[in-house]
Amino acid sequence: MNNDIKILSIESSCDETAAAVTLNGREVLSNIIYSQITLHEEYGGVVPEIASRKHIEKINQVIDRALKESGHTLRDMDAIAVTYGPGLVGALLVGVSAAKALAFATGIPLIGVHHIEGHICANYIENKELEPPFVCLVASGGHSHLVVVKDHGEFELIGRTRDDAAGEAFDKVARAIGLGYPGGPKIDKAAREGDPDAIDFPRAKVDGSEYDFSFSGLKSAVLNYLNQAAMKGEQIVTADVAASFQKAVVNVLTEHSIHAVKEYGYKKFAIAGGVAANSSLRDELDKRCREEGIEFYRPSPIYCTDNAAMIGTAAYYEYLKGTRSGYDLNAVPALELGKR
Ligand code: KG4
Ligand code: ZN
């Protein structure tokens, strides 16, 4: 008897059309990502209507390729998993509809997955020994969460952003300094040539919660700096602004995270989401975790930004728990972590 569990997973919550096949949760047999970045670049951000239309155009091709590269057929799958929230409603609906159609036609069980749960589970792919409990910082375009992962599928949200998400701040600042979309990777690159101590941008503290984040004040400080330079007719050094802004974000994310890991008494800490691909954040957290004797886990950059393999990993643990979705599964744009 073969107890291997193969899952076809689909992700279309934002601007990546992705499908993957995973084996027993942690082995990636295929991971296909069609990125729409070039389409959205000229608008300076994701245009939801364009994203939905492109997902519709690409989704079947991406699923076919994921199955082909995995060496398996649809009928070999034990479950079909799909991100059903949070995300852009029109974008999510494309993946959800595709997954429901495949599940209905084959009778294979359907599992709706929370996008952030997927990001967290990306850590399991390359760290076969990692098991909960641990603390995870999820920093993406839409979220900045500090989460205690108590068990598979069991989370305690201990900190969140009060305004902009970290990735959103990267994207907005990048646009303001003329680097374009997506801001994160562009600031990461530009910052390598800049002086992180050139400008002293504020590190926002949030009243009443030591683990919550706020990035809108920092964003305004960068905009004020740019306006003042323009009024004085001074040239700004883009790389210095990028490096100083990045340092401020990295500093806050790092200090809140280390504080949480220590206060909650855990020994393991992981990062997830697009911003977790940031080279400076990875280096800084690695350094601080070493100093504090904390085991630090980070997915390879390809598993930090949106992908379907992470959805397959999350779905595996849901599958083992008996989670199944009905054919009435709907997109839930503001789905909360840990809720179904
Ligand atoms: O997780 P993700 O792919 O999509 C969401 O779920 O939002 O995250 C995308 C975000 C964008 O804001 C992007 O600018 C940011 O992650 N990002 C980065 C880096 N790569 C992507 N931010 C900082 N440094 C990077 N290297
Ligand atoms: Zn994401």
Coordinates of C-alpha atoms and ligand atoms in Angstrom, one line a residue:
M1 CA 0.0 0.0 0.0
N2 CA 1.4 3.4 -1.0
N3 CA 0.8 6.1 1.6
D4 CA 2.3 8.9 -0.4
I5 CA 0.2 12.0 -0.6
K6 CA 0.4 14.0 -3.8
I7 CA -1.3 17.3 -4.0
L8 CA -1.9 19.6 -6.9
S9 CA -2.0 23.2 -5.6
I10 CA -3.1 26.4 -7.2
E11 CA -2.3 30.1 -6.3
S12 CA -3.7 33.2 -7.9
S13 CA -4.3 35.7 -5.1
C14 CA -2.4 38.6 -6.6
D15 CA -0.2 38.8 -9.7
E16 CA 1.4 35.4 -9.9
T17 CA -0.4 32.5 -11.6
A18 CA 1.1 29.5 -10.0
A19 CA 0.6 25.7 -9.8
A20 CA 2.7 23.0 -8.1
V21 CA 2.7 19.3 -7.3
T22 CA 4.0 18.3 -3.8
L23 CA 4.7 14.9 -2.4
N24 CA 4.0 14.4 1.3
G25 CA 4.0 18.1 2.0
R26 CA 7.6 18.9 1.9
E27 CA 8.9 17.5 -1.4
V28 CA 8.3 19.8 -4.4
L29 CA 7.8 17.8 -7.6
S30 CA 7.0 20.8 -9.7
N31 CA 6.6 24.5 -9.1
I32 CA 5.4 26.6 -12.0
I33 CA 5.1 30.4 -11.6
Y34 CA 3.9 32.7 -14.3
S35 CA 4.7 36.2 -13.0
Q36 CA 2.6 39.1 -14.3
I37 CA 5.1 41.8 -13.1
T38 CA 6.0 43.2 -16.6
L39 CA 2.2 43.7 -17.3
H40 CA 1.7 45.7 -14.1
E41 CA 5.0 47.6 -14.2
E42 CA 3.8 50.4 -16.4
Y43 CA 1.0 51.2 -14.0
G44 CA 3.3 51.3 -11.0
G45 CA 1.4 48.5 -9.1
V46 CA -1.0 45.6 -9.6
V47 CA -4.1 46.5 -11.5
P48 CA -6.7 44.0 -10.2
E49 CA -8.8 43.7 -13.4
I50 CA -5.7 43.0 -15.5
A51 CA -4.5 40.5 -13.0
S52 CA -7.8 38.6 -13.1
R53 CA -7.9 38.5 -16.9
K54 CA -4.3 37.3 -17.1
H55 CA -4.9 34.6 -14.6
I56 CA -7.8 33.3 -16.7
E57 CA -5.6 33.2 -19.8
K58 CA -2.7 31.4 -18.0
I59 CA -4.2 29.2 -15.4
N60 CA -4.8 26.0 -17.5
Q61 CA -1.4 26.2 -19.1
V62 CA 0.3 26.6 -15.7
I63 CA -1.7 23.7 -14.2
D64 CA -0.9 21.5 -17.2
R65 CA 2.9 22.3 -16.9
A66 CA 2.9 21.6 -13.2
L67 CA 1.4 18.2 -13.7
K68 CA 3.6 17.4 -16.7
E69 CA 6.8 18.4 -14.9
S70 CA 5.8 16.4 -11.8
G71 CA 5.7 13.2 -13.9
H72 CA 2.1 12.6 -12.7
T73 CA -1.4 13.0 -14.1
L74 CA -4.4 14.7 -12.5
R75 CA -5.9 11.3 -11.6
D76 CA -2.8 10.5 -9.5
M77 CA -3.6 13.4 -7.1
D78 CA -4.9 12.8 -3.6
A79 CA -6.1 16.4 -3.3
I80 CA -6.5 19.6 -5.2
A81 CA -5.6 22.7 -3.1
V82 CA -6.2 26.3 -3.8
T83 CA -5.7 29.7 -2.1
Y84 CA -9.1 31.1 -1.3
G85 CA -8.1 34.2 0.6
P86 CA -6.9 36.7 1.5
G87 CA -6.2 38.5 -1.8
L88 CA -7.8 40.2 -4.7
V89 CA -11.3 38.8 -5.1
G90 CA -11.2 38.6 -8.9
A91 CA -7.8 37.0 -8.9
L92 CA -8.6 34.5 -6.2
L93 CA -11.8 33.5 -8.0
V94 CA -9.9 32.3 -11.0
G95 CA -7.8 29.8 -9.0
V96 CA -10.8 28.8 -6.9
S97 CA -13.0 28.2 -10.0
A98 CA -10.3 26.2 -11.7
A99 CA -9.7 24.0 -8.6
K100 CA -13.4 23.4 -8.1
A101 CA -13.9 22.4 -11.7
L102 CA -11.0 19.9 -11.5
A103 CA -12.2 18.5 -8.2
F104 CA -15.8 18.2 -9.5
A105 CA -14.8 16.5 -12.7
T106 CA -12.5 14.0 -11.0
G107 CA -14.0 13.5 -7.6
I108 CA -10.6 14.3 -6.0
P109 CA -11.0 16.1 -2.6
L110 CA -10.8 19.9 -2.6
I111 CA -8.9 21.9 0.0
G112 CA -9.1 25.7 0.4
V113 CA -5.9 27.1 1.8
H114 CA -5.2 30.4 3.6
H115 CA -2.5 32.4 1.7
I116 CA -0.6 33.4 4.8
E117 CA -0.7 29.8 6.2
G118 CA 0.9 28.9 2.8
H119 CA 3.7 31.5 3.3
I120 CA 4.5 30.2 6.7
C121 CA 4.5 26.6 5.5
A122 CA 7.1 27.6 2.8
N123 CA 9.6 27.1 5.6
Y124 CA 8.9 23.3 5.7
I125 CA 10.0 22.7 2.2
E126 CA 13.7 23.2 2.7
N127 CA 13.9 22.5 6.4
K128 CA 12.6 19.0 6.7
E129 CA 13.2 18.9 10.4
L130 CA 11.3 22.1 11.3
E131 CA 8.2 21.5 13.4
P132 CA 6.0 23.8 15.4
P133 CA 6.0 25.6 17.8
F134 CA 8.0 28.6 16.5
V135 CA 7.5 32.3 15.9
C136 CA 7.2 33.5 12.3
L137 CA 7.4 37.0 10.9
V138 CA 5.2 37.2 7.8
A139 CA 6.0 40.3 5.7
S140 CA 4.4 40.5 2.3
G141 CA 2.8 43.1 0.1
G142 CA -0.4 42.9 2.1
H143 CA 0.6 41.7 5.6
S144 CA 3.1 42.3 8.3
H145 CA 2.3 39.7 11.0
L146 CA 4.1 38.3 13.9
V147 CA 2.6 34.8 14.5
V148 CA 3.2 32.1 17.0
V149 CA 2.8 28.8 15.0
K150 CA 1.6 26.6 17.8
D151 CA 0.9 23.6 15.7
H152 CA 0.2 22.8 12.1
G153 CA -2.8 25.0 11.2
E154 CA -2.9 26.6 14.7
F155 CA -1.8 30.2 15.0
E156 CA -1.7 33.0 17.5
L157 CA -1.4 36.4 15.9
I158 CA 0.7 38.5 18.3
G159 CA 1.5 41.5 16.2
R160 CA 0.2 43.1 13.0
T161 CA 0.6 46.3 11.0
R162 CA -1.6 49.2 12.0
D163 CA -1.4 50.8 8.5
D164 CA 0.8 49.9 5.6
A165 CA 2.3 46.4 5.2
A166 CA 6.1 46.3 5.0
G167 CA 6.0 45.3 1.3
E168 CA 3.5 48.1 0.6
A169 CA 6.0 50.6 2.1
F170 CA 8.8 49.2 -0.1
D171 CA 6.5 49.5 -3.1
K172 CA 5.4 53.1 -2.3
V173 CA 8.8 54.4 -1.5
A174 CA 10.3 52.8 -4.6
R175 CA 7.7 54.6 -6.7
A176 CA 8.5 57.9 -5.0
I177 CA 12.2 57.6 -5.7
G178 CA 11.6 56.6 -9.3
L179 CA 12.6 52.9 -9.0
G180 CA 9.3 51.5 -10.2
Y181 CA 7.3 48.3 -9.4
P182 CA 7.8 46.0 -7.6
G183 CA 9.6 48.1 -5.1
G184 CA 11.1 45.5 -2.8
P185 CA 13.6 43.9 -5.1
K186 CA 14.5 47.3 -6.7
I187 CA 15.2 48.9 -3.3
D188 CA 17.1 45.8 -2.2
K189 CA 19.4 46.2 -5.2
A190 CA 19.8 50.0 -5.1
A191 CA 20.5 49.9 -1.4
R192 CA 23.7 47.8 -2.0
E193 CA 25.3 50.9 -3.5
G194 CA 24.0 53.3 -0.8
D195 CA 24.9 54.4 2.7
P196 CA 22.3 53.1 5.2
D197 CA 23.3 55.8 7.7
A198 CA 23.0 58.7 5.2
I199 CA 19.5 59.7 6.4
D200 CA 18.1 59.0 9.9
F201 CA 14.5 57.9 9.1
P202 CA 12.1 57.3 12.1
R203 CA 11.5 53.8 13.6
A204 CA 7.9 53.9 14.5
K205 CA 6.7 52.5 17.8
V206 CA 3.0 51.7 18.2
D207 CA 1.3 52.8 21.4
G208 CA -0.1 50.0 23.4
S209 CA 1.4 47.1 21.5
E210 CA 5.1 46.2 21.5
Y211 CA 4.6 43.7 18.6
D212 CA 2.5 45.8 16.2
F213 CA 4.0 47.6 13.3
S214 CA 3.4 50.9 11.6
F215 CA 5.1 51.9 8.4
S216 CA 3.0 54.9 7.1
G217 CA 5.0 57.4 9.3
L218 CA 8.3 56.1 7.7
K219 CA 6.8 56.4 4.3
S220 CA 5.7 60.0 5.0
A221 CA 9.2 60.8 6.3
V222 CA 10.7 59.6 3.0
L223 CA 8.2 61.7 1.0
N224 CA 8.9 64.8 3.2
Y225 CA 12.7 64.3 2.7
L226 CA 12.1 64.1 -1.1
N227 CA 9.9 67.2 -1.1
Q228 CA 12.3 69.2 1.0
A229 CA 15.2 68.3 -1.3
A230 CA 13.1 69.3 -4.3
M231 CA 12.2 72.7 -2.8
K232 CA 15.8 73.4 -2.0
G233 CA 16.8 72.3 -5.5
E234 CA 19.0 69.6 -4.1
Q235 CA 19.7 66.3 -5.9
I236 CA 18.9 63.2 -3.9
V237 CA 21.1 60.2 -3.9
T238 CA 18.6 57.4 -4.7
A239 CA 20.9 54.7 -3.4
D240 CA 21.3 56.5 0.0
V241 CA 17.5 57.0 0.3
A242 CA 16.9 53.3 -0.6
A243 CA 19.5 52.1 1.9
S244 CA 18.4 54.4 4.7
F245 CA 14.7 53.5 4.3
Q246 CA 15.5 49.8 4.1
K247 CA 17.6 50.0 7.2
A248 CA 14.7 51.6 9.1
V249 CA 12.3 48.8 8.0
V250 CA 14.8 46.0 8.7
N251 CA 15.5 47.5 12.1
V252 CA 11.9 47.5 13.2
L253 CA 11.1 44.1 11.8
T254 CA 14.2 42.6 13.4
E255 CA 13.8 44.1 16.8
H256 CA 10.1 43.3 17.1
S257 CA 10.7 39.7 16.0
I258 CA 13.7 39.0 18.3
H259 CA 11.8 40.6 21.2
A260 CA 8.8 38.4 20.5
V261 CA 10.8 35.2 20.3
K262 CA 12.5 35.9 23.6
E263 CA 9.4 37.1 25.5
Y264 CA 7.4 34.1 24.3
G265 CA 10.2 31.8 25.2
Y266 CA 10.7 30.0 21.8
K267 CA 14.0 28.9 20.4
K268 CA 13.0 28.8 16.7
F269 CA 12.2 31.7 14.5
A270 CA 11.1 31.7 10.8
I271 CA 10.4 34.4 8.2
A272 CA 8.0 34.3 5.3
G273 CA 6.4 36.4 2.5
G274 CA 7.9 38.5 -0.3
V275 CA 9.8 40.9 2.1
A276 CA 11.5 37.8 3.6
A277 CA 13.5 37.7 0.3
N278 CA 15.2 41.0 1.3
S279 CA 18.9 40.4 1.6
S280 CA 19.5 42.9 4.3
L281 CA 16.6 41.6 6.4
R282 CA 17.9 38.0 6.0
D283 CA 21.5 39.1 7.0
E284 CA 20.4 41.1 10.0
L285 CA 18.0 38.5 11.4
D286 CA 20.7 35.8 10.9
K287 CA 23.2 37.9 12.9
R288 CA 20.7 38.7 15.7
C289 CA 19.5 35.2 15.9
R290 CA 23.1 33.9 16.3
E291 CA 23.7 36.5 19.0
E292 CA 20.6 35.4 20.9
G293 CA 21.0 31.6 20.3
I294 CA 17.8 31.4 18.3
E295 CA 17.5 28.9 15.4
F296 CA 16.7 30.9 12.3
Y297 CA 14.8 29.5 9.3
R298 CA 14.2 31.3 6.0
P299 CA 12.9 29.9 2.7
S300 CA 14.9 30.5 -0.5
P301 CA 13.7 33.7 -2.1
I302 CA 11.6 31.7 -4.7
Y303 CA 9.6 30.3 -1.9
C304 CA 9.2 33.7 -0.1
T305 CA 7.4 35.4 -2.9
D306 CA 4.0 34.0 -4.1
N307 CA 4.2 30.4 -5.3
A308 CA 1.9 27.3 -5.2
A309 CA 4.3 24.9 -3.6
M310 CA 3.8 26.6 -0.3
I311 CA 0.0 26.2 -0.7
G312 CA 0.6 22.4 -1.3
T313 CA 2.6 22.2 1.9
A314 CA -0.1 23.9 3.9
A315 CA -2.7 21.7 2.2
Y316 CA -0.9 18.5 3.2
Y317 CA -1.2 19.3 6.9
E318 CA -4.9 20.3 6.4
Y319 CA -5.4 17.0 4.5
L320 CA -4.0 15.0 7.4
K321 CA -6.3 16.8 9.8
G322 CA -9.3 15.9 7.5
T323 CA -10.0 19.4 6.2
R324 CA -12.0 19.2 3.0
S325 CA -13.8 22.0 1.2
G326 CA -17.2 21.8 -0.6
Y327 CA -18.0 22.8 -4.2
D328 CA -19.4 26.0 -2.7
L329 CA -15.9 27.2 -1.7
N330 CA -15.7 30.9 -2.4
A331 CA -13.0 33.5 -2.6
V332 CA -12.7 35.4 0.8
P333 CA -10.6 38.6 0.2
A334 CA -10.2 39.4 3.9
L335 CA -9.9 35.9 5.3
E336 CA -8.3 35.9 8.7
L337 CA -5.5 33.6 9.7
G338 CA -6.6 30.5 11.5
K339 CA -10.2 31.0 10.4
R340 CA -12.0 28.8 7.8
Ligands
KG4_1 O1 4.3 37.5 -0.6 P1 4.3 38.4 -1.9 O2 4.9 37.8 -3.1 O3 2.8 38.8 -2.2 C1 1.9 39.1 -1.3 O4 1.3 38.1 -0.7 O5 1.7 40.3 -1.0 O6 5.0 39.8 -1.5 C2 5.1 40.8 -2.4 C3 5.8 41.9 -1.7 C4 5.9 43.2 -2.6 O7 5.5 44.3 -1.8 C5 7.4 43.2 -2.9 O8 7.9 44.5 -3.1 C6 8.0 42.6 -1.7 O9 7.2 41.6 -1.4 N1 9.4 42.1 -2.0 C7 10.5 42.5 -1.4 C8 11.6 41.8 -2.0 N2 11.1 40.9 -2.9 C9 9.7 41.1 -2.9 N3 10.6 43.4 -0.4 C10 11.9 43.7 0.0 N4 13.0 43.1 -0.6 C11 12.9 42.2 -1.5 N5 14.0 41.6 -2.0
ZN2 ZN 1.9 36.4 -0.7

